[in-house]
Short mmCIF file of C-alpha atoms and ligand atoms in Angstrom, two decimals:
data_model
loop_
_atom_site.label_atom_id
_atom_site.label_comp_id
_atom_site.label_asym_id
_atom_site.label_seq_id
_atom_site.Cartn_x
_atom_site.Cartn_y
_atom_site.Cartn_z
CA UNK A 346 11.78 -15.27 -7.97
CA UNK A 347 9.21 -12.72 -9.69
CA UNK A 348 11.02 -10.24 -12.04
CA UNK A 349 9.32 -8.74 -14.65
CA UNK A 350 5.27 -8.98 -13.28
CA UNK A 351 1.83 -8.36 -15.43
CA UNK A 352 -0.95 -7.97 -13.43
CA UNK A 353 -4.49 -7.82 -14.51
CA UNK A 354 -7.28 -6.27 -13.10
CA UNK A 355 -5.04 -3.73 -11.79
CA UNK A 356 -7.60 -0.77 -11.07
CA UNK A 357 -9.85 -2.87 -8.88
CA UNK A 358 -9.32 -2.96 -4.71
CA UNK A 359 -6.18 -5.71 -5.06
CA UNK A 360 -4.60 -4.52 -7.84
CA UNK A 361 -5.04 -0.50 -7.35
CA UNK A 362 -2.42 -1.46 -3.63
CA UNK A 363 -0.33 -4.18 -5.19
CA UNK A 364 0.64 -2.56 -8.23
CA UNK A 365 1.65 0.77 -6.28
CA UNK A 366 3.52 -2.53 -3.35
CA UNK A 367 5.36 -3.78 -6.13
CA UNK A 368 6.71 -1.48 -8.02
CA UNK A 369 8.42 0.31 -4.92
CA UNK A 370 9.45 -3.53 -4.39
CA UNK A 371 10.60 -4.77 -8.01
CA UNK A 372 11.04 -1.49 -9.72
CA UNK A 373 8.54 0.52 -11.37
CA UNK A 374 9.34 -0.28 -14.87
CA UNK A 375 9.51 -4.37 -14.17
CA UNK A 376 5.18 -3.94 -13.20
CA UNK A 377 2.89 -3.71 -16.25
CA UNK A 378 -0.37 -2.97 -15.14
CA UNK A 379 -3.20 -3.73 -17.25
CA UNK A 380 -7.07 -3.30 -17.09
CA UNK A 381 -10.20 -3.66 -18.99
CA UNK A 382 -10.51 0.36 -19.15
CA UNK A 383 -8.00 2.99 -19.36
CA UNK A 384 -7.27 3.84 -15.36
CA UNK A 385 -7.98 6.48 -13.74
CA UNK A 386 -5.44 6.50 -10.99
CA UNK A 387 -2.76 9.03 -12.02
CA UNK A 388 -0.79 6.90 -9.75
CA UNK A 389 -1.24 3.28 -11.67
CA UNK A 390 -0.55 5.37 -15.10
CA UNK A 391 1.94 7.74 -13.97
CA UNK A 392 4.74 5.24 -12.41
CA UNK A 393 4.86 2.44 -14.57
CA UNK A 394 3.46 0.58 -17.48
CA UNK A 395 -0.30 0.57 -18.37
CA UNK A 396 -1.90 -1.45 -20.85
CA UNK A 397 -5.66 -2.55 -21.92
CA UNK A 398 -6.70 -6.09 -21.28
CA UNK A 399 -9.71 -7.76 -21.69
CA UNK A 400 -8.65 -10.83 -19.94
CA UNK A 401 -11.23 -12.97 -22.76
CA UNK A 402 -8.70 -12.14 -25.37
CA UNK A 403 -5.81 -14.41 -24.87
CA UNK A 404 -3.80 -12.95 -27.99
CA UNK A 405 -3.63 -9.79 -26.59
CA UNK A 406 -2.57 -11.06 -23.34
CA UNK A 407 0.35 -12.98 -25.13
CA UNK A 408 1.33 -9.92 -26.98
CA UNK A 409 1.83 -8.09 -23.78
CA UNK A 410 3.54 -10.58 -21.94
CA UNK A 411 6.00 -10.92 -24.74
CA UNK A 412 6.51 -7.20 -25.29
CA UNK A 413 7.53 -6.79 -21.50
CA UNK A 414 9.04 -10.34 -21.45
CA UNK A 415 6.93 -10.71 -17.82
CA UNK A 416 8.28 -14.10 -16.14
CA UNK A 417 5.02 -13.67 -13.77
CA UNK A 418 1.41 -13.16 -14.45
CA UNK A 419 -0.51 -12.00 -11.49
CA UNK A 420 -3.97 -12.48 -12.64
CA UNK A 421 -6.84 -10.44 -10.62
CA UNK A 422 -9.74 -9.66 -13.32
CA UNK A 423 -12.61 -11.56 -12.07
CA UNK A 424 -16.50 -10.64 -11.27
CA UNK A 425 -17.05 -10.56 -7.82
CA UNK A 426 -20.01 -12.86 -5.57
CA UNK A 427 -22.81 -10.49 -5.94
CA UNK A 428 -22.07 -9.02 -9.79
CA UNK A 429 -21.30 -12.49 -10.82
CA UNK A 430 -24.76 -13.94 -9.17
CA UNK A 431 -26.88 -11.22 -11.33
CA UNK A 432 -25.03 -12.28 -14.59
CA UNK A 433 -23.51 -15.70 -13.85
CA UNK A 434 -22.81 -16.33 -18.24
CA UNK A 435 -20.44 -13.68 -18.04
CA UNK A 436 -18.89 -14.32 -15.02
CA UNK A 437 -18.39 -17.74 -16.37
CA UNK A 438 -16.95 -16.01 -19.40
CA UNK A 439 -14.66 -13.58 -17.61
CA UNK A 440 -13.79 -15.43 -14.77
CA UNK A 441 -12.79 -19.37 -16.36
CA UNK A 442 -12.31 -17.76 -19.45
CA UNK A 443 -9.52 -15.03 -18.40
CA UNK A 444 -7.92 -17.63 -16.01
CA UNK A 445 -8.18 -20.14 -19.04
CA UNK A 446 -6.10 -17.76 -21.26
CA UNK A 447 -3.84 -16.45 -19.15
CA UNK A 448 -2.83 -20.05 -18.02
CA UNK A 449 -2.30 -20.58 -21.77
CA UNK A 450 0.00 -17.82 -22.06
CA UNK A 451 1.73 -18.65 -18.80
CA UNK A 452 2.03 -22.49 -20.65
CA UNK A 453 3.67 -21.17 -23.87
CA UNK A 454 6.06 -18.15 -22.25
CA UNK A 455 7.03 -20.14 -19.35
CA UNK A 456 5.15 -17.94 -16.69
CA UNK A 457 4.37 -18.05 -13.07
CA UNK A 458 0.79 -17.52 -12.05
CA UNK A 459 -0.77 -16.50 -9.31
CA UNK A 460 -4.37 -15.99 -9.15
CA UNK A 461 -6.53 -15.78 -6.13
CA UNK A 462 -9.29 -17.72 -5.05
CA UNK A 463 -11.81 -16.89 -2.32
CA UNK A 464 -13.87 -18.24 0.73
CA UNK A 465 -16.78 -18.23 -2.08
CA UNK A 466 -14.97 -21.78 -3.07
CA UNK A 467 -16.83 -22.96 -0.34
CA UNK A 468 -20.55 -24.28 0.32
CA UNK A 469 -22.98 -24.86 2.98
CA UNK A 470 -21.88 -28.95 3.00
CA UNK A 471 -18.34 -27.09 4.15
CA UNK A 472 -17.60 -27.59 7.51
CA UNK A 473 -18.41 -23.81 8.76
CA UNK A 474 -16.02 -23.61 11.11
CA UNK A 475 -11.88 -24.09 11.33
CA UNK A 476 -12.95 -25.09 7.48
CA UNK A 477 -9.94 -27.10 6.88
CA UNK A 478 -7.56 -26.87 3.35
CA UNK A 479 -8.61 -30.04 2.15
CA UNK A 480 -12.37 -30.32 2.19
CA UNK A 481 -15.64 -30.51 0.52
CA UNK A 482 -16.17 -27.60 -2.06
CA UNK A 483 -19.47 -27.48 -3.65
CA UNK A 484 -20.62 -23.57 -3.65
CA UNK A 485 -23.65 -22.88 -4.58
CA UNK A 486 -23.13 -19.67 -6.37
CA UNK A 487 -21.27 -18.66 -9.92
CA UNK A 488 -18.57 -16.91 -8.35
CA UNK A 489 -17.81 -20.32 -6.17
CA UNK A 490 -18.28 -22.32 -9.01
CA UNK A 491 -15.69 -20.70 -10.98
CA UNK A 492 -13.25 -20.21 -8.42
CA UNK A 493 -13.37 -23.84 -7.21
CA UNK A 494 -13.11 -24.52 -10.36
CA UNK A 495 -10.35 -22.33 -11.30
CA UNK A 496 -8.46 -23.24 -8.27
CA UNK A 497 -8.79 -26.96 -9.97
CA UNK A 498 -7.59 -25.62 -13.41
CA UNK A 499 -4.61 -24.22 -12.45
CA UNK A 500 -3.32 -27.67 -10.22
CA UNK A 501 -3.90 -29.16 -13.61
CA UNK A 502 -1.37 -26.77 -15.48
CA UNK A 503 0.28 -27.37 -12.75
CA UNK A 504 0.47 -31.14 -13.09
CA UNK A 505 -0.05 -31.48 -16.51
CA UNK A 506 2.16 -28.82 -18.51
CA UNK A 507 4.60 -28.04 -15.16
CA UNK A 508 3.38 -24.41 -15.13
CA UNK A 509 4.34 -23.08 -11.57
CA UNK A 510 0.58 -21.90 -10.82
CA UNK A 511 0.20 -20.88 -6.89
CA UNK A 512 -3.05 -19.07 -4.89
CA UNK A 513 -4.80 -18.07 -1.58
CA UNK A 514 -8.57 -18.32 -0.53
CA UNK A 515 -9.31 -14.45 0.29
CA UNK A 516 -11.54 -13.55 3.07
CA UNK A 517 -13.21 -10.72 2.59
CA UNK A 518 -10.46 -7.65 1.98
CA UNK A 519 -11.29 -4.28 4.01
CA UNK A 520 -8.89 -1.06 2.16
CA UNK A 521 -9.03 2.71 1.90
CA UNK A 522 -7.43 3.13 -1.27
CA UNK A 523 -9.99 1.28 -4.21
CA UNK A 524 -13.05 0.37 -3.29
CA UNK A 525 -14.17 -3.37 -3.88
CA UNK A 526 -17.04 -3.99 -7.27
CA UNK A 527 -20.18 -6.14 -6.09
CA UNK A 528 -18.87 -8.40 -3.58
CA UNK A 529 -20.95 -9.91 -0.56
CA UNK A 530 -18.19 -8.67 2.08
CA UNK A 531 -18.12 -5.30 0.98
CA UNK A 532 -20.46 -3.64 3.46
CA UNK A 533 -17.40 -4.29 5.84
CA UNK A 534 -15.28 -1.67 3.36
CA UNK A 535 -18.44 0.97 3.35
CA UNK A 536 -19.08 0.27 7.00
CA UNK A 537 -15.71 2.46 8.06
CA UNK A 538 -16.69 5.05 5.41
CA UNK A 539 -19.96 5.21 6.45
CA UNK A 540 -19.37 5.99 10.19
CA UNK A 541 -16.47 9.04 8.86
CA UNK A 542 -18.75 10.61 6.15
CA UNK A 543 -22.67 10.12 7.48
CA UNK A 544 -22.40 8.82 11.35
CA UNK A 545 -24.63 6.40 9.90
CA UNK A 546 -24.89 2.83 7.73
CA UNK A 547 -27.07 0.94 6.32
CA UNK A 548 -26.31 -2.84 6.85
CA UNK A 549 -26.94 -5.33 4.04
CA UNK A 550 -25.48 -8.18 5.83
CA UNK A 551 -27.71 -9.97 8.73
CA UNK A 552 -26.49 -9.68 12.48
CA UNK A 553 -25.04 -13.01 13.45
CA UNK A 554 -23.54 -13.46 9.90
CA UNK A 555 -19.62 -14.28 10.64
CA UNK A 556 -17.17 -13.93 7.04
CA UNK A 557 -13.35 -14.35 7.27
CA UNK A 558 -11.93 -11.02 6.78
CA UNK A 559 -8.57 -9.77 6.08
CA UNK A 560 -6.92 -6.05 5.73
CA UNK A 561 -5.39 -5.16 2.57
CA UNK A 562 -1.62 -5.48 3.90
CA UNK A 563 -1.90 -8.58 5.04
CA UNK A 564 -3.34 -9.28 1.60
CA UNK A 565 -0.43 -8.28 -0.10
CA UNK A 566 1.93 -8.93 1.50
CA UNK A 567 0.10 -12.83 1.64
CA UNK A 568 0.65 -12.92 -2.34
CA UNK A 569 4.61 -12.22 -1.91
CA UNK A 570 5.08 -14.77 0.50
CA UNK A 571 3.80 -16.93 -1.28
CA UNK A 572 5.15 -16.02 -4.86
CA UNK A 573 8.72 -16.20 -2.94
CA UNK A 574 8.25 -19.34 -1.69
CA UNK A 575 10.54 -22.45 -1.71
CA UNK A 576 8.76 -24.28 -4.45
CA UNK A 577 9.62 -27.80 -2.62
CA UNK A 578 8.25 -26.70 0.78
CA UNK A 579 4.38 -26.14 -0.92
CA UNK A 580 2.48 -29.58 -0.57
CA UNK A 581 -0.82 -27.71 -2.03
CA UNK A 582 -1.03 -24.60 -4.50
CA UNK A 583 -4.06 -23.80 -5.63
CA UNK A 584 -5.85 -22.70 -3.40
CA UNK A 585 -4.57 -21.66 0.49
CA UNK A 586 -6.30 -21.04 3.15
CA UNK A 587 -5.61 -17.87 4.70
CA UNK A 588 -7.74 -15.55 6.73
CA UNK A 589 -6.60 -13.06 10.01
CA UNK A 590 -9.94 -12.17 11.52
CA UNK A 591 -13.52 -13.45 12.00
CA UNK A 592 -16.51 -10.77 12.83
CA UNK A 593 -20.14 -10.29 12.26
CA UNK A 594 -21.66 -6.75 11.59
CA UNK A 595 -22.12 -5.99 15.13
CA UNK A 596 -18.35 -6.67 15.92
CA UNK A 597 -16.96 -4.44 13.54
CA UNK A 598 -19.91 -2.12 14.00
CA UNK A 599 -18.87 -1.87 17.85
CA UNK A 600 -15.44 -1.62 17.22
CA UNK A 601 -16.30 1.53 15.51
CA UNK A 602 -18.33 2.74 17.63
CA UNK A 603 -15.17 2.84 20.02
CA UNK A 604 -13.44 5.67 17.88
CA UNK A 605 -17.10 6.99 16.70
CA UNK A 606 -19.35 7.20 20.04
CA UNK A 607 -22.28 8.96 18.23
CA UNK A 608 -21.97 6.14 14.97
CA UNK A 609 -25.24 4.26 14.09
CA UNK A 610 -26.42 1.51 12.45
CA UNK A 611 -29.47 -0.11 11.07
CA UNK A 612 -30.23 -3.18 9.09
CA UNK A 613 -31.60 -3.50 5.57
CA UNK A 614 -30.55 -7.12 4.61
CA UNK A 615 -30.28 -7.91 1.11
CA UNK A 616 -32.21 -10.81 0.39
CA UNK A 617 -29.09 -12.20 -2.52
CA UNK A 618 -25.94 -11.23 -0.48
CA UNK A 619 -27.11 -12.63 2.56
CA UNK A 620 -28.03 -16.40 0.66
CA UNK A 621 -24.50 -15.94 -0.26
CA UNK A 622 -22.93 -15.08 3.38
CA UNK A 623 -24.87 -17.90 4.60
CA UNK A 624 -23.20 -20.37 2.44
CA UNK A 625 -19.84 -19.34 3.19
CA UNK A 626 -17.85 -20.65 6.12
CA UNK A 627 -17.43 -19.14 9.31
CA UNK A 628 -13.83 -19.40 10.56
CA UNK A 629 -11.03 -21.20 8.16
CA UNK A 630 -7.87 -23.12 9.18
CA UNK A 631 -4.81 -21.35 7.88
CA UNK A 632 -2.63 -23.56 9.14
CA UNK A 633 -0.95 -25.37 5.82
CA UNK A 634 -0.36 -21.60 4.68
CA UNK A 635 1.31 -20.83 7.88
CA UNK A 636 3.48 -24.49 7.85
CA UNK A 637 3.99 -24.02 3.77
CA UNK A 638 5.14 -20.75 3.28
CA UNK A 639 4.89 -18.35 6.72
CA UNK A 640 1.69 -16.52 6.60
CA UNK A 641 1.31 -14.25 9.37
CA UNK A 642 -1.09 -11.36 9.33
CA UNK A 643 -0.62 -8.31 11.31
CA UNK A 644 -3.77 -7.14 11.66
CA UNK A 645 -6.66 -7.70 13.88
CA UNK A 646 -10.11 -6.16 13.95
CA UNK A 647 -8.81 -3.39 16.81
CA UNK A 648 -5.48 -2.71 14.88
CA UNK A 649 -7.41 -2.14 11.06
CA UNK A 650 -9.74 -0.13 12.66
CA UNK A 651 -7.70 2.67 13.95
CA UNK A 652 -5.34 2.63 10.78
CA UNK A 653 -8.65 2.35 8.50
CA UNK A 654 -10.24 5.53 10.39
CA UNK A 655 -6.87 7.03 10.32
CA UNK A 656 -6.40 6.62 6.82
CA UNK A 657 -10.02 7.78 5.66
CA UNK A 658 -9.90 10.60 8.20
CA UNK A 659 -7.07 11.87 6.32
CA UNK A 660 -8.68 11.13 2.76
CA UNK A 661 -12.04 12.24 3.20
CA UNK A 662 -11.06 15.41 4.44
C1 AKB B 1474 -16.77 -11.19 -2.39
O1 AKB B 1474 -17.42 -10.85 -1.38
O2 AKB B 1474 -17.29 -11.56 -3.44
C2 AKB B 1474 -15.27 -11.21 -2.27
C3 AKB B 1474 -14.76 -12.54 -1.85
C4 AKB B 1474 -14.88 -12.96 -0.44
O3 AKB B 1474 -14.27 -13.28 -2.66
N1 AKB B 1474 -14.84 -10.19 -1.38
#
């Protein structure tokens, strides 16, 4: 049972929700938020506790966790797919370096860690479709590397040092409230604002492409589950497999078009992102995260879609 949570990387698309999710859950004073930069969501600063983190200095992640006495560490800093493939030395050096020191201080102050890993975990030797939990992972980017490799990492605290370490393999997340930093699924975020704000978009993603996708409640609510789980009932922890919907550009792109008659789209694929899409599977098998611990999105592609236009509709008025 989470009581007293630190979360890193709390200004980016997760964190920005699941801060605001959990303090209304756990009470705003038990959620320390913590970035890189000061924030600048009023929101994130205003209800709770802020503090800087660069996730590469492990002291001062220590010090924190000890000032708030945080039982949990929800760890979310990390470069995304396309950021991490243009500078893959420091996404080594943020991404297994942060998860390396935060597992350290979860080790010493008897913390529970969750930390997500991704469908970028996967390669092209992946079986692309219904990719099952327990398969071959050899990614052939940085940001797979280091999440395959972080999801390895933390069954080793796990089994080495006892340190209750638990994650999920994101799909691509689609929100209104942050937007996501250099990832390969993101056109499906700028898509919706796109079709609101211009009537138009610009697709960097090839038609034909199909990504595991997921909207940001089911997201969250995904990493509570699974934090409240029976510890006895979960046969695997790092990672899960969990996804709730499976389109290419022209799916969501008609969907759209539905609400958005006169909406348009062209294509201007980017050469990098699209390597990356292509080495990622097409459809995964959630089926030990719905046996283990009761995953059960909401959402589908129809259902986001109106809330997402609703939502924007009302904030980019
Ligand atoms: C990305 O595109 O890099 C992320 C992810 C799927 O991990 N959204």
């Amino acid at each position: 049972m989470m009581k007293r949570i630190l979360v890193t990387g709390a200004s980016g698309q997760i964190g920005t929700e699941l801060v605001s999710m959990l303090r209304n859950n756990y009470g705003k004073d038990n959620i320390v938020a913590s970035d890189i930069k000061p924030s600048k969501d009023s929101k994130i600063v205003n209800s709770g506790p802020f503090e800087i983190i660069d996730v590469t200095d492990g002291r001062k992640i220590g010090e924190v966790v000890k000032k708030y006495k945080a039982d949990t560490i929800i760890h979310l800093a990390s470069l995304l797919s396309a950021v991490a493939e243009g500078n893959p030395t420091l996404a080594w050096t943020i991404n297994m370096g942060g998860l390396f020191n935060v597992l350290e201080v979860a080790r010493e102050n008897k913390c529970v860690v969750f930390t997500p890993s991704s469908i970028a975990a996967f390669g092209p030797s992946t079986p692309q479709d219904h990719t099952p939990q327990d398969t071959i992972q050899r990614p052939t980017t940085m940001y797979g590397v280091t999440k395959v490799s972080g999801e390895i990492l933390c069954d080793y605290y796990h089994k080495k040092y006892g340190v209750d370490t638990r994650g999920v393999r994101y799909p691509g997340l689609i929100s209104h409230a942050a937007l996501p930093g250099g990832g390969t699924t993101d056109y499906a975020v700028h898509i919706y604002y796109d079709a609101i704000k211009n009537k138009k978009f610009e697709c960097n993603i090839q038609k034909g492409t199909y990504m595991d996708m997921m909207y940001m409640p089911d997201a969250l609510d995904a990493i509570v589950k699974l934090m409240e789980a029976d510890p006895s009932k979960l046969k695997h922890r790092n990672a899960f497999n969990i996804t709730a919907m499976q389109f290419d550009p022209e799916g969501i792109y008609n969907e759209i078009k539905k609400h958005v008659p006169n909406f348009q789209m062209e294509y201007k694929v980017d050469p990098v992102k699209q390597a990356i899409a292509e080495s990622w599977p097409n459809s995964l098998d959630a089926s030990c995260a719905k046996e283990e611990w009761g995953f059960n999105p909401k959402y589908d592609l129809s259902s986001m879609t109106k809330d997402m236009l609703d939502k924007l509709n009302k904030k980019l008025k």
